[in-house]
Short mmCIF file of C-alpha atoms in Angstrom, two decimals:
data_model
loop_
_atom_site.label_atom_id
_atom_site.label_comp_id
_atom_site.label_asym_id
_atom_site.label_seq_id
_atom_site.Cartn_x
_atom_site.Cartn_y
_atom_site.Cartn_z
CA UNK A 74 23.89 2.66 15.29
CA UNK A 75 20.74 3.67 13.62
CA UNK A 76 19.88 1.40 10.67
CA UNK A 77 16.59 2.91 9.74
CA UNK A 78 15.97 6.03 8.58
CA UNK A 79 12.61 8.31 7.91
CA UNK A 80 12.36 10.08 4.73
CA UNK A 81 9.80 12.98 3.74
CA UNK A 82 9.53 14.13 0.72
CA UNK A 83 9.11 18.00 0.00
CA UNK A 84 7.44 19.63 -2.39
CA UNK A 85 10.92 21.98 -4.21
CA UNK A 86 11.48 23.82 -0.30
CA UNK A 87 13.47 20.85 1.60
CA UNK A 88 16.17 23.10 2.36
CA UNK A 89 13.42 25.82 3.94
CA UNK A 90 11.94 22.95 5.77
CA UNK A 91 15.27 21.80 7.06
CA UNK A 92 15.78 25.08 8.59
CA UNK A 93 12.02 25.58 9.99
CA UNK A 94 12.52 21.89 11.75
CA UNK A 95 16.03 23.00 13.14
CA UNK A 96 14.55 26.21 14.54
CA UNK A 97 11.33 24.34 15.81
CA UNK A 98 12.44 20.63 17.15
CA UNK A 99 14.79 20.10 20.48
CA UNK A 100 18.21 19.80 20.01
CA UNK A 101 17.88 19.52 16.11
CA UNK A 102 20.54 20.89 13.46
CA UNK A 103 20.31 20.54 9.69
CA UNK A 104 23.02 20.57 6.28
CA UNK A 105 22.48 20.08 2.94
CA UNK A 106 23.70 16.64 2.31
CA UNK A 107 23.48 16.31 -1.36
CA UNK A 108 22.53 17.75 -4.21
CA UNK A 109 21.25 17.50 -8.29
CA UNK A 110 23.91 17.00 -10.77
CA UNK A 111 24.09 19.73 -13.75
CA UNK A 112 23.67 16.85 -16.04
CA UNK A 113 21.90 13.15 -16.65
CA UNK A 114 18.78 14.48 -15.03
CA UNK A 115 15.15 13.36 -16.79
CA UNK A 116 13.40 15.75 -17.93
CA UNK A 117 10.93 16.08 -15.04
CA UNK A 118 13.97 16.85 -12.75
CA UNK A 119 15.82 19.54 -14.74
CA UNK A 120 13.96 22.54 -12.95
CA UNK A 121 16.01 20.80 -9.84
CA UNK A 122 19.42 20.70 -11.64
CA UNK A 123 22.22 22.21 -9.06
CA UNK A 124 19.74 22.30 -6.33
CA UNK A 125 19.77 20.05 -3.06
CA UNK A 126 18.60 16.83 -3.35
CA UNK A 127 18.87 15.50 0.17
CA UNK A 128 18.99 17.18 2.97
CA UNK A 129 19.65 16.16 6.23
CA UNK A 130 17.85 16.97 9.94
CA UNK A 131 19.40 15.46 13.16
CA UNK A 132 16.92 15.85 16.23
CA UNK A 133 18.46 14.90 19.15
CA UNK A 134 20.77 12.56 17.65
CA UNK A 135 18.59 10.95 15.07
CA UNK A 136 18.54 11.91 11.58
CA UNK A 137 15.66 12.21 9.15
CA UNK A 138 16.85 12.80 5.89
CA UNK A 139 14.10 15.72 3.49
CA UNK A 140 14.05 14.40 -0.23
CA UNK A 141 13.69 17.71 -2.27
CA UNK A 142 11.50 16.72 -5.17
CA UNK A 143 8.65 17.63 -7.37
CA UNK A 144 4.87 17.56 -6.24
CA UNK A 145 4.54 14.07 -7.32
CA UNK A 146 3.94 12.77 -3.43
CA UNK A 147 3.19 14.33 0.04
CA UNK A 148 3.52 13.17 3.69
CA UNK A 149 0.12 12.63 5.47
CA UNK A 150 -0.59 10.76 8.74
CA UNK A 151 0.01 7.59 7.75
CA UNK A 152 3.44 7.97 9.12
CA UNK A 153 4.09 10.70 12.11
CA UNK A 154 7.01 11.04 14.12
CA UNK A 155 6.88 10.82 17.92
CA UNK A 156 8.90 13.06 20.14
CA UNK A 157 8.73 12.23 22.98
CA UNK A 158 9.51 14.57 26.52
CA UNK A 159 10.07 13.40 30.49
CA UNK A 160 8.13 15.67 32.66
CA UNK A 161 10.69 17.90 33.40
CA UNK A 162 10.55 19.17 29.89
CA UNK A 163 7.15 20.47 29.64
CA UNK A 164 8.34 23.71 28.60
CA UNK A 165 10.25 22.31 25.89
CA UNK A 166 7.25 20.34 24.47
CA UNK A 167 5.36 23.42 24.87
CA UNK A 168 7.77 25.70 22.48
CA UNK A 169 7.84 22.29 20.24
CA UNK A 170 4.05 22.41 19.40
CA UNK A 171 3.75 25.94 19.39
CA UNK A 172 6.10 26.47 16.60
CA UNK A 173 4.92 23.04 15.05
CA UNK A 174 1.12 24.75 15.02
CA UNK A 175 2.67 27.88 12.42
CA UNK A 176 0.60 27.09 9.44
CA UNK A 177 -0.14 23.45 11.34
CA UNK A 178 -3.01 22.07 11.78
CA UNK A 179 -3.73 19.86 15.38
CA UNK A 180 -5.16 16.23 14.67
CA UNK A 181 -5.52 15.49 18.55
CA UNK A 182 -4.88 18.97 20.97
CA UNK A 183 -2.72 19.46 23.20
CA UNK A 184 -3.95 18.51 26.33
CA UNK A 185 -4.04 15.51 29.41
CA UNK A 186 -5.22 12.37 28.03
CA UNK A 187 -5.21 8.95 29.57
CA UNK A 188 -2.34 7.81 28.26
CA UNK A 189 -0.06 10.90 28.79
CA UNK A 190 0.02 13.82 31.00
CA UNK A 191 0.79 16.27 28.09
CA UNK A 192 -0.15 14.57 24.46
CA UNK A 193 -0.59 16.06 21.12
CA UNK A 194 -0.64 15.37 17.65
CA UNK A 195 0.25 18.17 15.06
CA UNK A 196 0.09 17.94 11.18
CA UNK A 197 2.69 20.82 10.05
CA UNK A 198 2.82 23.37 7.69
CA UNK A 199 4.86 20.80 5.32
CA UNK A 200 2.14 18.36 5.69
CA UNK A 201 4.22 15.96 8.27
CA UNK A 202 2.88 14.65 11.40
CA UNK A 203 4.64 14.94 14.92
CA UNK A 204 3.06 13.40 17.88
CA UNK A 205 4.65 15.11 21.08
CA UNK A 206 4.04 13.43 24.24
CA UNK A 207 5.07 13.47 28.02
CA UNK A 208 5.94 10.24 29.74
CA UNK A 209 7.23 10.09 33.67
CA UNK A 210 9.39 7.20 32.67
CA UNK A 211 13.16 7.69 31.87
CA UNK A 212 13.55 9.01 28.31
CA UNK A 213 16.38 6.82 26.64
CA UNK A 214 17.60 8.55 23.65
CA UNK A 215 16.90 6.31 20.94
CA UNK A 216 13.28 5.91 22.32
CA UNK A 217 12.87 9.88 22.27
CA UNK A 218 11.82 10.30 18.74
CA UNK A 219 9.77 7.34 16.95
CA UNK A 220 8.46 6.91 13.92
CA UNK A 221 4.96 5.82 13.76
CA UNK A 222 3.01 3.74 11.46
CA UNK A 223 -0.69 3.94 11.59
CA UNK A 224 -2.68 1.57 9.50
CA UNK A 225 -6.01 2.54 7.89
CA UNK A 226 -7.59 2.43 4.94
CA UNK A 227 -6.99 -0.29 2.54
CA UNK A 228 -4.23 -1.35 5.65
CA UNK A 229 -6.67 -1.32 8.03
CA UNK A 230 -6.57 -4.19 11.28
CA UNK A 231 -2.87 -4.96 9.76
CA UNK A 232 -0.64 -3.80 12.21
CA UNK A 233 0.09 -7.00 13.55
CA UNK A 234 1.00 -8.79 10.11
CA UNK A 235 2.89 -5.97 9.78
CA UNK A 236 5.46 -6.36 12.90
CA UNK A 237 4.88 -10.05 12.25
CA UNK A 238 6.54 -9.57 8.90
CA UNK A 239 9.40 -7.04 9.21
CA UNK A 240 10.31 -9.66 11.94
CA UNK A 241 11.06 -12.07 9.37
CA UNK A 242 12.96 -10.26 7.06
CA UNK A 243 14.73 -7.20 9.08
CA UNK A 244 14.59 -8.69 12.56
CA UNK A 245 12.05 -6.60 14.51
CA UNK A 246 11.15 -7.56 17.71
CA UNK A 247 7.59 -7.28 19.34
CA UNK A 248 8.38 -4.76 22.58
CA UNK A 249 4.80 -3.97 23.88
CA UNK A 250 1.43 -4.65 22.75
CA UNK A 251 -1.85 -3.04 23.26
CA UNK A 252 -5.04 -4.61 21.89
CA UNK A 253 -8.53 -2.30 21.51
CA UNK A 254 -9.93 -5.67 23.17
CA UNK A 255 -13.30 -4.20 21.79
CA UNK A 256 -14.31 -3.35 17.99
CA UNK A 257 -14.39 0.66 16.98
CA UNK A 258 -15.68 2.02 13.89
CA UNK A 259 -12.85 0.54 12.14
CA UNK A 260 -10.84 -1.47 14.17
CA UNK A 261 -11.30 -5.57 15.23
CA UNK A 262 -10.83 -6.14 19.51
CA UNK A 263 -7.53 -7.86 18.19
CA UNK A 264 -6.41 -5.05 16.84
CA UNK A 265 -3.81 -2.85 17.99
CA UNK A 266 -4.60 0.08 19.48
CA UNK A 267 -0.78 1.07 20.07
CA UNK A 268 2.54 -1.21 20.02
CA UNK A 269 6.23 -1.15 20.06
CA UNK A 270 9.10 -3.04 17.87
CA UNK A 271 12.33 -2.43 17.93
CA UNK A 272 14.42 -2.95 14.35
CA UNK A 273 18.06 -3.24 15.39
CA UNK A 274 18.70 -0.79 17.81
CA UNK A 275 15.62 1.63 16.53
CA UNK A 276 12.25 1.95 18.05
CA UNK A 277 9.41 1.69 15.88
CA UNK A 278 5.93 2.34 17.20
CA UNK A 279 2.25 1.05 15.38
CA UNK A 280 -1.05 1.20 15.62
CA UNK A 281 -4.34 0.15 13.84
CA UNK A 282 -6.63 3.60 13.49
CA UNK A 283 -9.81 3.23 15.45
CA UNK A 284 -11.88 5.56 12.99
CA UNK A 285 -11.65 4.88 9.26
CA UNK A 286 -9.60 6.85 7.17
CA UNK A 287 -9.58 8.31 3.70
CA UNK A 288 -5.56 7.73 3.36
CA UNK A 289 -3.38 5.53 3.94
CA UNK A 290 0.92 4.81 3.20
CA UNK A 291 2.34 6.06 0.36
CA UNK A 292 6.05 7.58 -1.04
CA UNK A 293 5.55 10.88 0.79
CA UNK A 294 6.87 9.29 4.02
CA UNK A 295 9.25 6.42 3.26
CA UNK A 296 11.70 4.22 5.71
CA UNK A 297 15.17 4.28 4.51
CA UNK A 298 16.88 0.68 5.26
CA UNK A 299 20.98 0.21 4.90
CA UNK A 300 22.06 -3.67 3.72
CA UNK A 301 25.60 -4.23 4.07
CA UNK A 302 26.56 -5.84 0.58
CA UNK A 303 24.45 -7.09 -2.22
CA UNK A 304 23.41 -10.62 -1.11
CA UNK A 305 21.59 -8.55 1.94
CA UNK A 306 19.99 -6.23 -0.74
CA UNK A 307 19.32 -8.82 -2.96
CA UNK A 308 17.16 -10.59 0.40
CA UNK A 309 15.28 -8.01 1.76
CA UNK A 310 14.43 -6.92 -1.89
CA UNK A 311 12.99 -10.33 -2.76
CA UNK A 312 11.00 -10.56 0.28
CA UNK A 313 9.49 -7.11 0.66
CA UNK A 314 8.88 -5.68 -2.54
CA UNK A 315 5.25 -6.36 -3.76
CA UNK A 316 3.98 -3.38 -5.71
CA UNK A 317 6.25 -3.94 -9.29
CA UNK A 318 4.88 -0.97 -11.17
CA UNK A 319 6.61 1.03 -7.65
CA UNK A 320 10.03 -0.38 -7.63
CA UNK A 321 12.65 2.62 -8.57
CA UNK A 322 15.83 3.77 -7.52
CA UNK A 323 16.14 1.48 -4.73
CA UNK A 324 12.39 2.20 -3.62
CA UNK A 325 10.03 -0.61 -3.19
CA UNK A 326 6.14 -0.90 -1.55
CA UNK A 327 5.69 -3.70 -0.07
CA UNK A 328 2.22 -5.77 0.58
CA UNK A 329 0.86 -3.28 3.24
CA UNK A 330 1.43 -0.02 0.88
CA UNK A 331 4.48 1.32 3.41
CA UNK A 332 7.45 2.90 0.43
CA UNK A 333 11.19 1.65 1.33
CA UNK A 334 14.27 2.92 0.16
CA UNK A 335 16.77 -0.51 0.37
CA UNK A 336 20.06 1.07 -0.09
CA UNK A 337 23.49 -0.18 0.60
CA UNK A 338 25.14 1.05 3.64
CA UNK A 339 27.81 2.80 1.64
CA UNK A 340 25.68 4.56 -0.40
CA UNK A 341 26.77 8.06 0.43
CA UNK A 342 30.10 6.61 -0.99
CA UNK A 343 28.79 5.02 -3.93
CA UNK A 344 27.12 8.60 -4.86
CA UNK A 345 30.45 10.37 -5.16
CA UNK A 346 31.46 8.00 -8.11
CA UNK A 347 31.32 9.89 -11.44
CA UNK A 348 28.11 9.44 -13.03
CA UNK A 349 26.42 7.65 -9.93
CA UNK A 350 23.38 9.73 -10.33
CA UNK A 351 22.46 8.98 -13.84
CA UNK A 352 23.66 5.41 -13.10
CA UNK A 353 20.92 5.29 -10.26
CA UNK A 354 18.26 6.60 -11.89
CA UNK A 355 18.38 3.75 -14.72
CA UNK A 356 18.22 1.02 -11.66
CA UNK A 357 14.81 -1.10 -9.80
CA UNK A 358 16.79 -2.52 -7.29
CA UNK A 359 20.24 -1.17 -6.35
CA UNK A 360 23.00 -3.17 -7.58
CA UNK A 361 26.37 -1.75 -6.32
CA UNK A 362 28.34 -2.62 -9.26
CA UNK A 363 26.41 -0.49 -11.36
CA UNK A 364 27.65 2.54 -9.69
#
């Protein structure tokens, strides 16, 4: 059951986007999930009154949820999304990036690189990153699309902590590791030059950037996280939020600058009560009760 979600935020067009990424990505379908109340919005929201709010993606089984806001926040490459092909779907990959590449802009071309037959990495016309790559191993689905944390910046050499620390509180586990073993322009030789946790029964993938960067994490790519019942909410809260001044709504940043959205596994429910919106918006941390 997936337990962790990726959320990009879009500029006023999620519901555009949602339909360009169902047209462009394998096996992916899109709905409207949600959408702004009439009433109890704040005043920078009212232009959205009526319109969707959420809207939700499924790519070959996982879902990505598009949070249609204002132009507060946008994705960058912080966070990218891996999709990732067997070799007998080259032509599939192919389509993928071309129609990625409308309006996109390629970070790393298409093309055979050591670590992949077919590899490229594509920033999209919404600003999102999608790293497509081919891989002779067996595909399992839940290990066919990642999402992808790459510190730089003021994260920079922190990948490790990182995993380290989600371990503790969410329960990730350390599947592969691969060190630079030498410095770069950025990065140590401890490093990590690519690795592999698992959180639950998601893959997570993370790297340290070996050139420095100008950017780093922030709310225009978040990681949605469902706690069954308070006390769990109440936990991970405590131990991952570390940015004060951020915490709204149920989102938090925590010490390495990555946005979360700690939300109750029933929140879907919880929205439909009367008022639920405007009840939300009033919260830090979600407390169920206040529904």
């Amino acid at each position: 059951m997936q337990n962790l979600v990726v959320n990009l935020w879009m500029q006023g067009n999620g519901e555009e986007a949602g339909e360009f990424y169902a047209r462009s990505l394998p096996e992916a379908t899109t709905e409207v999930e949600s959408r702004y109340p009439s009433e109890g919005l704040l005043e920078f929201q009212q232009p959205l009154a009526g319109k969707p709010l959420t809207v939700s993606l499924w790519v070959r089984g996982t879902k990505i949820t598009l949070i249609n806001a204002g132009q507060e926040f946008k994705p960058n490459p912080s966070i990218s999304i891996i999709l990732v092909f067997s070799t007998g779907q080259r032509e599939s990959l192919d389509a993928t990036w071309s129609a990625l590449m409308e309006g996109g802009t390629a970070l790393m071309p298409l093309d055979a690189y050591p670590f992949s037959t077919r590899y490229g990495w594509v920033n999209d016309k919404y600003g999102v990153s999608w790293q497509l790559m081919e891989t002779s191993e067996p595909v399992e689905p839940r290990a066919s699309v990642i999402p992808s944390l790459m510190f730089g910046g003021a994260a920079q050499n922190r990948a490790a902590e990182a995993i380290e620390f989600y371990g503790q509180v969410l329960g990730a586990k350390l599947d592969s590791a691969y060190p630079y073993g030498e410095p770069t322009e950025s990065a140590t030789a401890e490093a990590l030059m690519y690795a592999q946790f698992t959180l639950g029964e998601d893959c997570v993938a993370a790297m340290d950037s070996g050139v420095p960067q100008d950017f780093t994490f922030t709310p225009g790519v978040s990681l949605e996280w469902h706690c069954d019942g308070q006390a769990e909410i109440d936990r991970v809260w405590d131990a991952m939020s570390a940015v004060p001044e951020a915490e709204a709504c149920g989102w938090l940043t925590d010490k390495f600058g990555v946005s979360w959205q700690i939300v109750p596994s029933n929140m879907g429910e919880l929205m439909e009560r009367p008022g639920a919106f405007e009840n939300m918006l009033k919260m830090k941390k979600l407390v169920i009760n206040d529904f």
